[in-house]
Coordinates of C-alpha atoms in Angstrom, one line a residue:
M1 CA -22.1 89.0 -107.5
A2 CA -22.6 88.6 -111.2
Q3 CA -19.2 90.2 -111.8
F4 CA -17.5 87.5 -109.8
F5 CA -18.8 84.7 -112.1
Q6 CA -18.3 86.7 -115.3
N7 CA -14.6 87.0 -114.3
L8 CA -14.5 83.3 -113.4
K9 CA -15.4 82.7 -117.1
N10 CA -12.5 84.7 -118.3
K11 CA -9.9 82.9 -120.4
N12 CA -7.1 84.6 -118.4
E13 CA -5.9 82.5 -115.5
D14 CA -5.0 85.4 -113.2
T15 CA -8.4 87.0 -113.8
R16 CA -10.1 83.8 -112.7
L17 CA -8.0 83.4 -109.6
R18 CA -8.7 87.0 -108.6
A19 CA -12.4 86.5 -109.1
A20 CA -12.3 83.4 -106.9
R21 CA -10.6 85.3 -104.1
D22 CA -13.1 88.1 -104.4
L23 CA -15.9 85.6 -104.2
Q24 CA -14.3 84.1 -101.1
R25 CA -14.1 87.5 -99.4
F26 CA -17.7 88.4 -100.3
V27 CA -19.0 85.1 -98.8
Q28 CA -16.8 85.7 -95.7
T29 CA -17.9 89.3 -95.1
E30 CA -20.9 90.9 -96.8
L31 CA -22.9 87.7 -97.3
R32 CA -22.8 86.8 -93.6
E33 CA -24.4 90.2 -92.7
L34 CA -27.6 89.4 -94.7
P35 CA -30.8 88.0 -93.1
T36 CA -31.0 84.3 -93.0
D37 CA -33.5 84.0 -95.9
R38 CA -31.5 86.3 -98.2
H39 CA -28.2 84.6 -97.1
Q40 CA -29.6 81.2 -98.2
A41 CA -31.0 82.6 -101.4
Q42 CA -27.5 84.0 -102.3
L43 CA -25.8 80.7 -101.5
D44 CA -28.3 78.9 -103.8
E45 CA -27.6 81.4 -106.5
I46 CA -23.9 80.8 -106.1
N47 CA -24.3 77.1 -106.3
Q48 CA -26.3 77.4 -109.5
C49 CA -23.7 79.7 -111.1
I50 CA -20.9 77.2 -110.1
Y51 CA -23.0 74.4 -111.7
Q52 CA -23.2 76.4 -114.9
L53 CA -19.5 76.8 -115.0
I54 CA -18.8 73.2 -114.3
T55 CA -21.1 71.9 -117.0
S56 CA -19.8 74.4 -119.6
S57 CA -18.3 73.0 -122.7
E58 CA -15.4 75.5 -122.3
V59 CA -12.3 74.2 -120.4
H60 CA -11.5 77.7 -119.0
E61 CA -15.0 78.0 -117.6
K62 CA -14.8 74.6 -115.9
K63 CA -11.5 75.8 -114.3
G64 CA -13.4 78.9 -113.1
G65 CA -16.0 76.7 -111.5
I66 CA -13.2 74.6 -109.8
L67 CA -11.6 77.8 -108.3
A68 CA -15.0 78.9 -107.0
I69 CA -15.5 75.5 -105.3
V70 CA -12.1 75.5 -103.7
S71 CA -12.5 79.1 -102.5
L72 CA -15.7 78.1 -100.7
V73 CA -15.1 74.7 -99.3
A74 CA -13.2 76.0 -96.3
L75 CA -16.2 78.3 -95.5
E76 CA -18.9 75.6 -95.7
G77 CA -20.0 73.7 -92.7
N78 CA -23.0 72.1 -94.5
V79 CA -22.3 68.5 -95.4
T80 CA -25.0 68.5 -98.1
R81 CA -23.4 71.5 -99.8
L82 CA -19.9 70.0 -99.6
G83 CA -21.3 66.7 -101.0
R84 CA -22.7 68.7 -103.9
F85 CA -19.4 70.3 -104.6
A86 CA -17.8 66.8 -104.5
N87 CA -20.3 65.6 -107.1
Y88 CA -19.6 68.7 -109.3
L89 CA -15.9 67.8 -109.3
R90 CA -16.6 64.1 -110.1
A91 CA -18.7 65.2 -113.0
I92 CA -15.8 66.8 -114.8
I93 CA -13.5 63.8 -115.1
P94 CA -12.4 61.9 -117.0
H95 CA -11.6 64.6 -119.5
P96 CA -9.0 64.8 -122.3
D97 CA -7.5 68.1 -121.1
V98 CA -4.6 67.3 -118.9
S99 CA -4.4 70.6 -117.0
L100 CA -8.1 70.4 -116.2
T101 CA -7.7 66.9 -114.9
E102 CA -4.8 67.9 -112.7
M103 CA -6.9 70.8 -111.4
V104 CA -9.8 68.5 -110.5
A105 CA -7.5 66.1 -108.7
K106 CA -6.0 68.9 -106.6
A107 CA -9.4 70.2 -105.7
I108 CA -10.5 66.7 -104.7
G109 CA -7.5 66.6 -102.4
Q110 CA -8.3 70.0 -100.9
L111 CA -11.9 69.1 -100.4
A112 CA -10.9 66.0 -98.4
L113 CA -9.3 68.4 -95.9
C114 CA -12.6 70.2 -95.2
E115 CA -15.1 67.4 -95.2
G116 CA -15.1 66.8 -91.4
T117 CA -17.1 63.7 -90.4
Y118 CA -17.8 63.0 -94.1
T119 CA -14.1 62.7 -94.9
A120 CA -13.7 58.9 -94.4
E121 CA -16.6 58.1 -96.7
Y122 CA -15.5 60.7 -99.2
V123 CA -11.9 59.4 -99.3
E124 CA -13.0 55.8 -99.5
F125 CA -15.2 56.5 -102.5
E126 CA -12.5 58.4 -104.4
I127 CA -9.9 55.7 -103.8
K128 CA -12.3 53.0 -104.9
R129 CA -13.2 54.9 -108.1
A130 CA -9.5 55.7 -108.8
L131 CA -8.6 52.0 -108.6
E132 CA -11.4 51.1 -110.9
W133 CA -10.2 53.8 -113.4
L134 CA -6.7 52.4 -113.4
G135 CA -8.1 49.7 -115.7
G136 CA -9.8 52.2 -118.0
N137 CA -8.8 54.4 -120.9
E138 CA -5.9 56.9 -120.8
H139 CA -8.1 59.7 -119.5
K140 CA -9.4 57.6 -116.6
K141 CA -6.0 56.3 -115.8
L142 CA -4.4 59.7 -115.7
A143 CA -7.2 61.0 -113.4
A144 CA -6.8 57.9 -111.2
V145 CA -3.1 58.3 -110.5
L146 CA -3.4 62.1 -109.9
I147 CA -6.2 61.6 -107.4
L148 CA -4.3 58.8 -105.6
R149 CA -1.4 61.1 -105.2
E150 CA -3.5 64.0 -103.8
L151 CA -5.2 61.7 -101.3
A152 CA -1.9 60.1 -100.2
I153 CA -0.6 63.6 -99.5
H154 CA -3.6 65.2 -97.9
T155 CA -5.2 62.2 -96.1
P156 CA -2.3 59.9 -95.2
T157 CA -4.1 58.1 -92.3
L158 CA -7.2 57.3 -94.4
F159 CA -5.2 56.5 -97.5
Y160 CA -3.0 54.0 -95.6
Q161 CA -5.9 51.8 -94.5
P162 CA -6.5 50.3 -98.0
F163 CA -2.8 51.0 -98.9
Q164 CA -1.9 47.6 -100.3
Q165 CA -4.4 47.6 -103.0
S166 CA -3.6 51.2 -104.0
F167 CA 0.2 50.4 -104.0
D168 CA -0.1 47.3 -106.1
N169 CA -2.3 48.9 -108.7
I170 CA -0.2 52.0 -109.3
F171 CA 2.2 49.8 -111.3
T172 CA -0.4 49.3 -113.9
A173 CA -0.1 53.0 -114.8
V174 CA 3.7 52.9 -114.5
R175 CA 3.6 50.3 -117.4
D176 CA 1.4 52.5 -119.5
P177 CA 2.6 53.1 -123.1
K178 CA 2.1 56.9 -122.7
P179 CA 5.1 58.7 -121.0
L180 CA 2.8 61.3 -119.3
I181 CA 0.8 58.6 -117.5
R182 CA 4.0 56.8 -116.5
E183 CA 5.5 59.9 -115.1
R184 CA 2.3 60.9 -113.2
A185 CA 2.0 57.3 -111.9
V186 CA 5.5 57.5 -110.5
S187 CA 4.6 60.7 -108.8
A188 CA 1.8 58.9 -107.0
L189 CA 4.3 56.1 -106.2
R190 CA 6.5 58.7 -104.7
A191 CA 3.7 59.9 -102.4
C192 CA 3.1 56.2 -101.4
L193 CA 6.7 55.4 -100.7
R194 CA 7.1 58.5 -98.5
L195 CA 3.9 57.6 -96.7
V196 CA 5.5 54.2 -95.9
A197 CA 8.7 55.9 -94.8
E198 CA 6.8 58.3 -92.5
R199 CA 5.2 55.3 -90.7
E200 CA 8.5 53.6 -90.1
N201 CA 10.8 54.0 -87.2
K202 CA 14.4 52.9 -86.6
E203 CA 13.3 49.7 -84.8
T204 CA 10.7 48.5 -87.3
V205 CA 11.6 49.2 -90.9
N206 CA 9.0 47.7 -93.3
T207 CA 10.9 46.8 -96.4
R208 CA 7.9 44.9 -98.0
Y209 CA 6.8 47.8 -100.3
Y210 CA 10.3 48.7 -101.3
E211 CA 10.9 45.1 -102.3
L212 CA 7.7 45.0 -104.3
A213 CA 8.6 48.2 -106.1
Y214 CA 12.1 46.8 -106.8
K215 CA 10.7 43.6 -108.2
E216 CA 8.4 45.5 -110.5
A217 CA 11.3 47.5 -111.8
V218 CA 13.6 44.6 -112.4
S219 CA 10.9 42.4 -114.0
S220 CA 10.6 44.9 -116.8
L221 CA 14.3 45.3 -117.2
M222 CA 14.8 41.6 -117.8
E223 CA 15.4 40.4 -121.3
G224 CA 12.0 39.9 -123.0
S225 CA 9.0 41.7 -121.6
S226 CA 6.9 40.3 -118.9
T227 CA 3.3 39.2 -119.5
K228 CA 2.1 42.5 -117.9
D229 CA 4.3 44.5 -120.3
K230 CA 3.0 42.6 -123.3
S231 CA -0.6 43.2 -122.3
A232 CA 0.2 46.9 -122.1
N233 CA 1.8 46.9 -125.5
L234 CA 5.0 48.3 -124.1
G235 CA 8.1 48.6 -126.3
R236 CA 11.6 48.1 -125.0
D237 CA 12.3 51.9 -124.4
D238 CA 9.0 52.3 -122.6
R239 CA 9.7 49.3 -120.3
I240 CA 13.2 50.7 -119.5
H241 CA 11.8 54.2 -118.9
G242 CA 9.2 52.8 -116.4
S243 CA 11.7 50.7 -114.6
L244 CA 14.2 53.6 -114.3
L245 CA 11.5 55.9 -112.9
I246 CA 10.7 53.3 -110.2
I247 CA 14.4 52.8 -109.3
N248 CA 14.9 56.6 -109.1
E249 CA 12.0 56.8 -106.6
L250 CA 13.5 54.1 -104.5
I251 CA 16.9 55.8 -104.4
M252 CA 15.4 59.2 -103.7
N253 CA 13.0 57.9 -101.0
S254 CA 15.8 56.1 -99.2
A255 CA 17.5 59.5 -98.7
F256 CA 14.7 61.1 -96.8
P257 CA 15.2 61.4 -93.0
D258 CA 12.1 60.1 -91.1
E259 CA 11.2 63.4 -89.5
S260 CA 11.2 65.4 -92.7
V261 CA 9.3 63.1 -95.1
R262 CA 6.0 64.8 -94.9
E263 CA 7.4 68.3 -94.9
E264 CA 9.5 67.7 -98.0
L265 CA 6.6 66.2 -99.9
V266 CA 4.2 69.0 -99.0
E267 CA 6.8 71.6 -99.9
E268 CA 7.4 70.0 -103.3
H269 CA 3.6 69.7 -103.8
E270 CA 3.0 73.4 -103.0
S271 CA 5.8 74.5 -105.3
D272 CA 3.9 72.9 -108.1
D273 CA 0.7 74.9 -107.4
V274 CA 0.6 76.6 -110.8
L275 CA -3.2 76.7 -110.5
G276 CA -3.4 78.7 -107.3
L277 CA -5.7 76.3 -105.5
E278 CA -3.7 76.1 -102.3
S279 CA -3.8 79.8 -101.8
L280 CA -7.6 79.7 -101.7
I281 CA -7.8 77.1 -98.9
D282 CA -8.0 78.1 -95.3
C283 CA -9.6 75.3 -93.4
S284 CA -9.7 75.8 -89.7
D285 CA -8.3 72.3 -89.2
N286 CA -6.0 72.3 -92.3
K287 CA -4.1 69.2 -91.3
A288 CA -3.4 65.8 -92.9
V289 CA -6.1 63.4 -92.0

């Protein structure tokens, strides 16, 4: 087993991913054949090794820890152990490394698929924390919009319950001075708009959220920046960029047929899986919550 975690520390991304898959197979097969006391001892050792990776000062080792967590969450039925994994992920962010932050957000979304009865509490906590972080520094703000996007995709029903607050606050990040945060925020907005579209039908079309997004876009295009734009220290080009991003999402979202909204979003999401996380997940009830 030591070899698994040695490879999870490797700087090479492919090596880490192979090690995570090997660890997953080991837990699924050989570990299950051990007597109960040895089985538990091995799981405890695995948890300790994951903790050491997560708390490492090296980004590539943290990524190895995340891969190990994602490889095991689908196999775990113990709420306490899943809760521990959730806390491990929470301890990593905010972090200045963008790729690491993106990886944690994806893992948080994947963990939500496998939490079972713990899911509602887990998602509620993550949404609340993300909304608080939207008012924080750039690292917190980036983590917030990435997490909101993942939860909107993976747990649409739970995400939709406090939807109004999440939707309203995403525009704080769309008005951020940093292009990266604006673009990731609009990606979260895209997931929200398609969630709205999915819950519409031909008889009852809810235009409220489209109108809110349109007003946000237009307000920043008006001559002279709004109070919100001034507070974010946005220049003219930044304001225009944010507005055009919103308008683009409104146009693109209006073109989605009702029955294909979720499928299109999931396909787009999976095609962006450069980290290999989705390939490690195999929850028995791997459905949107």
